[in-house]
Amino acid sequence: MVDDEDASTPYGRHRQTSVYTTGMLTGSVPDLPADPDRLAERAREELDGRAYDYVAGGAGGESTMRANRRAFDDYRIGPRVMRDTGTRDLSTTVPGQEFAAPVLLAPIGAQGIVHEDGDLASARAAAQWDVPYVCSTQASEPLEDVADALGETPKWFQLYASEDRELTRSLVQRAEDAGYDAIVVTLDTPHLGWRERDLDRGFLPFLDGDGIANYTSDPVFRDRLAQPPEENPRAAAQEFVQVFSDATLTWDDLAWIAELTDLPVVVKGILHPDDASAALDNGARGVVVSNHGGRQVDNAVAALDQLPGIVEAVDEEATVVFDSGIRRGADALVALALGADAVSVGRPWVYGLALAGEDGVATVCENFLADLDLTVALAGYDAVDDVDESTIRSS
């Protein structure tokens, strides 16, 4: 028997021991719930209604969001026993980069609407746990400041390709100069989805200046303005709307973006095997299987249902990250068993940010890693890279 302090990843037992000991000795309970549903409910109670709906909402009647969660019910983990899991190793390589665990914090824009420290707080929390962080183009702070907050933590930059090619070029160059390790090109947002919660509230944070810091800090964007954004922020927000996304993009444009940088290019928003193959043919080295957390197309396919076919299509030629619907360690294990190299977590850590800033995001990271650590061990594995399709059963 190996003491947990000697384990390579002591997340699980260490977190349990800390919570239980504190609770039994002092009668206190954790500030944030471990249950992601209760966490969301707490955030709903604390946040301005517009901010909560922007984070929690999806496209149309939100059937895609529900489908994302239901898809996990189609699988069951088949635990194996007597396999010496006293020491666990959650580390993995994605793509060609060592991660402490196969978990990334997904790109989330306009974090300033839920907490004044926004992206800087979430980046510092990610750095506490060495969780790779994907900085959104729509960050509330410039990408350089987010990179500084992350330090040596793996960092990717998520790119919305602009109608202004020079602006796209500038954003990619800034990310490379700031030390980001990959460019994540989001492909599923040539237009914003029909989001009824936001429409009913008449709320889009970018028009209020939140989530456009990477534009107002960019020399190409600033050259487009008649006045500096500091003098006329409303005009800057209106100009952002004009250049935000390019609805005419084709695979040739992806190839052009890939040629702009020596960094690996990962594409986000892939739900069809043919699109995964086309992405690889045009310079991508990784794909993120994602339906944008159900925020773009109502009644769309569940992202998890598409994962096996996409894994087969890329045939180990590219990294596969799974995104959309991940809430617990068991969800991550299912996605890894279906062939994902890593998973990306979104809304839960934003709720942590809303409730307790940096500490809240750090707590969500710690809980998720602890849950994954124990789930991997209790499934019978001492290394996450050994998880494969034999780990799960179709229900």
Short mmCIF file of C-alpha atoms in Angstrom, two decimals, residues 186-386:
data_model
loop_
_atom_site.label_atom_id
_atom_site.label_comp_id
_atom_site.label_asym_id
_atom_site.label_seq_id
_atom_site.Cartn_x
_atom_site.Cartn_y
_atom_site.Cartn_z
CA THR A 186 -13.09 27.91 -33.83
CA LEU A 187 -14.99 26.88 -36.96
CA ASP A 188 -18.58 26.61 -35.74
CA THR A 189 -19.32 30.31 -35.27
CA PRO A 190 -19.57 32.01 -38.67
CA HIS A 191 -22.70 33.50 -37.11
CA LEU A 192 -23.91 33.66 -33.51
CA GLY A 193 -26.49 31.02 -32.69
CA TRP A 194 -30.11 31.97 -31.91
CA ARG A 195 -29.86 32.26 -28.12
CA GLU A 196 -33.31 32.91 -26.73
CA ARG A 197 -32.24 33.74 -23.19
CA ASP A 198 -29.96 36.52 -24.41
CA LEU A 199 -32.48 37.76 -26.96
CA ASP A 200 -35.20 37.97 -24.32
CA ARG A 201 -32.90 40.12 -22.19
CA GLY A 202 -31.51 42.13 -25.11
CA PHE A 203 -28.04 41.31 -23.83
CA LEU A 204 -24.76 40.88 -25.69
CA PRO A 205 -21.77 41.71 -23.45
CA PHE A 206 -19.49 42.70 -26.31
CA LEU A 207 -21.68 45.70 -27.10
CA ASP A 208 -21.02 46.88 -23.56
CA GLY A 209 -17.28 46.54 -24.12
CA ASP A 210 -16.77 43.27 -22.24
CA GLY A 211 -14.96 40.54 -24.13
CA ILE A 212 -13.30 42.73 -26.75
CA ALA A 213 -9.98 43.48 -25.01
CA ASN A 214 -8.01 41.58 -27.64
CA TYR A 215 -9.46 43.91 -30.25
CA THR A 216 -9.08 47.22 -28.43
CA SER A 217 -5.47 46.29 -27.62
CA ASP A 218 -4.66 45.28 -31.19
CA PRO A 219 -2.84 47.78 -33.44
CA VAL A 220 -4.66 46.63 -36.58
CA PHE A 221 -8.07 47.01 -34.96
CA ARG A 222 -7.17 50.37 -33.45
CA ASP A 223 -6.13 51.63 -36.89
CA ARG A 224 -9.68 50.95 -38.07
CA LEU A 225 -11.13 53.37 -35.51
CA ALA A 226 -11.67 57.10 -35.98
CA GLN A 227 -11.05 57.59 -32.26
CA PRO A 228 -9.13 55.50 -29.72
CA PRO A 229 -11.40 53.04 -27.89
CA GLU A 230 -10.60 54.78 -24.62
CA GLU A 231 -12.28 57.92 -25.99
CA ASN A 232 -15.18 56.28 -27.79
CA PRO A 233 -15.77 52.77 -26.43
CA ARG A 234 -19.21 52.50 -28.04
CA ALA A 235 -17.78 53.05 -31.50
CA ALA A 236 -15.12 50.42 -30.78
CA ALA A 237 -17.81 47.93 -29.78
CA GLN A 238 -19.75 48.63 -32.96
CA GLU A 239 -16.61 48.15 -35.05
CA PHE A 240 -16.00 44.83 -33.29
CA VAL A 241 -19.41 43.63 -34.48
CA GLN A 242 -18.39 44.39 -38.05
CA VAL A 243 -15.16 42.37 -37.97
CA PHE A 244 -15.85 39.68 -35.35
CA SER A 245 -16.32 36.64 -37.56
CA ASP A 246 -16.00 35.74 -41.22
CA ALA A 247 -19.01 33.86 -42.59
CA THR A 248 -17.24 33.18 -45.89
CA LEU A 249 -14.49 30.94 -44.48
CA THR A 250 -13.57 27.77 -46.37
CA TRP A 251 -10.90 25.13 -45.89
CA ASP A 252 -8.52 27.26 -47.96
CA ASP A 253 -8.71 29.88 -45.22
CA LEU A 254 -7.73 27.32 -42.60
CA ALA A 255 -4.69 26.43 -44.69
CA TRP A 256 -3.83 30.14 -44.82
CA ILE A 257 -4.07 30.45 -41.03
CA ALA A 258 -1.88 27.37 -40.58
CA GLU A 259 0.75 29.00 -42.77
CA LEU A 260 0.82 32.09 -40.55
CA THR A 261 2.44 30.31 -37.62
CA ASP A 262 4.85 27.61 -36.60
CA LEU A 263 2.54 26.72 -33.71
CA PRO A 264 0.31 23.66 -34.04
CA VAL A 265 -3.17 24.56 -35.24
CA VAL A 266 -6.13 22.85 -33.58
CA VAL A 267 -9.66 23.25 -34.95
CA LYS A 268 -12.67 23.50 -32.64
CA GLY A 269 -16.27 22.71 -33.51
CA ILE A 270 -15.85 19.45 -35.41
CA LEU A 271 -18.87 17.12 -35.45
CA HIS A 272 -18.40 15.16 -38.68
CA PRO A 273 -15.61 12.74 -39.65
CA ASP A 274 -15.27 14.29 -43.10
CA ASP A 275 -14.70 17.72 -41.55
CA ALA A 276 -12.03 16.25 -39.31
CA SER A 277 -10.26 14.78 -42.33
CA ALA A 278 -10.55 18.05 -44.25
CA ALA A 279 -9.08 19.95 -41.32
CA LEU A 280 -6.05 17.67 -41.27
CA ASP A 281 -5.66 18.05 -45.03
CA ASN A 282 -5.51 21.81 -44.55
CA GLY A 283 -2.91 22.10 -41.84
CA ALA A 284 -4.62 21.18 -38.57
CA ARG A 285 -2.75 18.99 -36.11
CA GLY A 286 -5.63 18.54 -33.71
CA VAL A 287 -9.42 18.64 -33.54
CA VAL A 288 -11.81 19.57 -30.76
CA VAL A 289 -15.01 17.55 -31.01
CA SER A 290 -17.53 20.13 -29.87
CA ASN A 291 -20.95 21.63 -30.50
CA HIS A 292 -19.99 24.78 -28.59
CA GLY A 293 -21.66 23.48 -25.46
CA GLY A 294 -25.02 23.58 -27.23
CA ARG A 295 -24.76 27.33 -27.83
CA GLN A 296 -24.81 27.38 -31.63
CA VAL A 297 -27.36 24.95 -33.13
CA ASP A 298 -30.52 23.76 -31.41
CA ASN A 299 -31.45 20.08 -31.80
CA ALA A 300 -27.92 19.27 -32.98
CA VAL A 301 -26.18 15.95 -32.48
CA ALA A 302 -24.63 15.32 -29.07
CA ALA A 303 -20.88 15.86 -29.29
CA LEU A 304 -20.15 12.57 -27.52
CA ASP A 305 -22.11 10.60 -30.12
CA GLN A 306 -19.80 11.95 -32.82
CA LEU A 307 -16.54 11.28 -31.00
CA PRO A 308 -15.90 7.64 -32.04
CA GLY A 309 -16.36 8.34 -35.75
CA ILE A 310 -14.04 11.32 -35.63
CA VAL A 311 -11.39 9.38 -33.72
CA GLU A 312 -11.57 6.72 -36.43
CA ALA A 313 -11.31 9.33 -39.18
CA VAL A 314 -8.16 10.98 -37.85
CA ASP A 315 -6.63 7.54 -37.22
CA GLU A 316 -4.04 8.72 -34.68
CA GLU A 317 -2.74 11.36 -37.10
CA ALA A 318 -3.97 14.19 -34.88
CA THR A 319 -4.80 15.04 -31.30
CA VAL A 320 -8.48 14.74 -30.39
CA VAL A 321 -9.89 16.86 -27.57
CA PHE A 322 -13.49 16.36 -26.45
CA ASP A 323 -15.63 19.31 -25.40
CA SER A 324 -19.35 19.79 -24.64
CA GLY A 325 -21.09 18.32 -21.63
CA ILE A 326 -18.15 17.37 -19.39
CA ARG A 327 -19.13 17.85 -15.75
CA ARG A 328 -17.47 15.08 -13.72
CA GLY A 329 -14.48 12.76 -13.73
CA ALA A 330 -16.64 9.88 -14.97
CA ASP A 331 -17.62 11.96 -18.01
CA ALA A 332 -13.96 12.54 -18.78
CA LEU A 333 -13.18 8.84 -18.41
CA VAL A 334 -15.93 7.93 -20.88
CA ALA A 335 -14.62 10.42 -23.44
CA LEU A 336 -11.05 9.18 -22.98
CA ALA A 337 -12.22 5.58 -23.38
CA LEU A 338 -13.91 6.55 -26.65
CA GLY A 339 -10.59 7.81 -27.98
CA ALA A 340 -10.20 11.42 -26.87
CA ASP A 341 -6.69 12.43 -25.82
CA ALA A 342 -8.03 15.07 -23.44
CA VAL A 343 -11.23 16.81 -22.42
CA SER A 344 -12.14 20.45 -22.15
CA VAL A 345 -14.29 21.76 -19.29
CA GLY A 346 -16.30 24.97 -19.54
CA ARG A 347 -19.28 26.15 -17.53
CA PRO A 348 -18.43 24.61 -14.11
CA TRP A 349 -15.28 26.64 -13.62
CA VAL A 350 -17.04 29.80 -14.77
CA TYR A 351 -19.55 29.25 -11.97
CA GLY A 352 -16.61 28.87 -9.59
CA LEU A 353 -15.23 32.16 -10.91
CA ALA A 354 -18.57 33.86 -10.34
CA LEU A 355 -18.82 32.66 -6.75
CA ALA A 356 -15.26 33.05 -5.50
CA GLY A 357 -12.95 34.43 -8.17
CA GLU A 358 -9.54 32.78 -8.44
CA ASP A 359 -10.19 30.59 -5.41
CA GLY A 360 -13.46 29.41 -6.92
CA VAL A 361 -11.86 28.35 -10.19
CA ALA A 362 -9.02 26.67 -8.27
CA THR A 363 -11.55 24.72 -6.19
CA VAL A 364 -13.39 23.52 -9.29
CA CYS A 365 -10.07 22.45 -10.83
CA GLU A 366 -9.05 20.62 -7.66
CA ASN A 367 -12.38 18.84 -7.36
CA PHE A 368 -12.41 17.80 -11.01
CA LEU A 369 -8.86 16.45 -10.89
CA ALA A 370 -9.62 14.60 -7.64
CA ASP A 371 -12.76 13.07 -9.13
CA LEU A 372 -10.93 12.01 -12.30
CA ASP A 373 -8.00 10.62 -10.31
CA LEU A 374 -10.25 8.42 -8.19
CA THR A 375 -12.43 7.37 -11.12
CA VAL A 376 -9.38 6.25 -13.11
CA ALA A 377 -8.08 4.33 -10.08
CA LEU A 378 -11.42 2.72 -9.24
CA ALA A 379 -11.85 1.68 -12.87
CA GLY A 380 -8.63 -0.29 -12.39
CA TYR A 381 -5.95 1.90 -13.97
CA ASP A 382 -2.78 3.42 -12.58
CA ALA A 383 -2.16 5.53 -15.71
CA VAL A 384 -4.74 7.51 -17.63
CA ASP A 385 -3.02 6.72 -20.93
CA ASP A 386 -3.96 3.06 -20.44
#
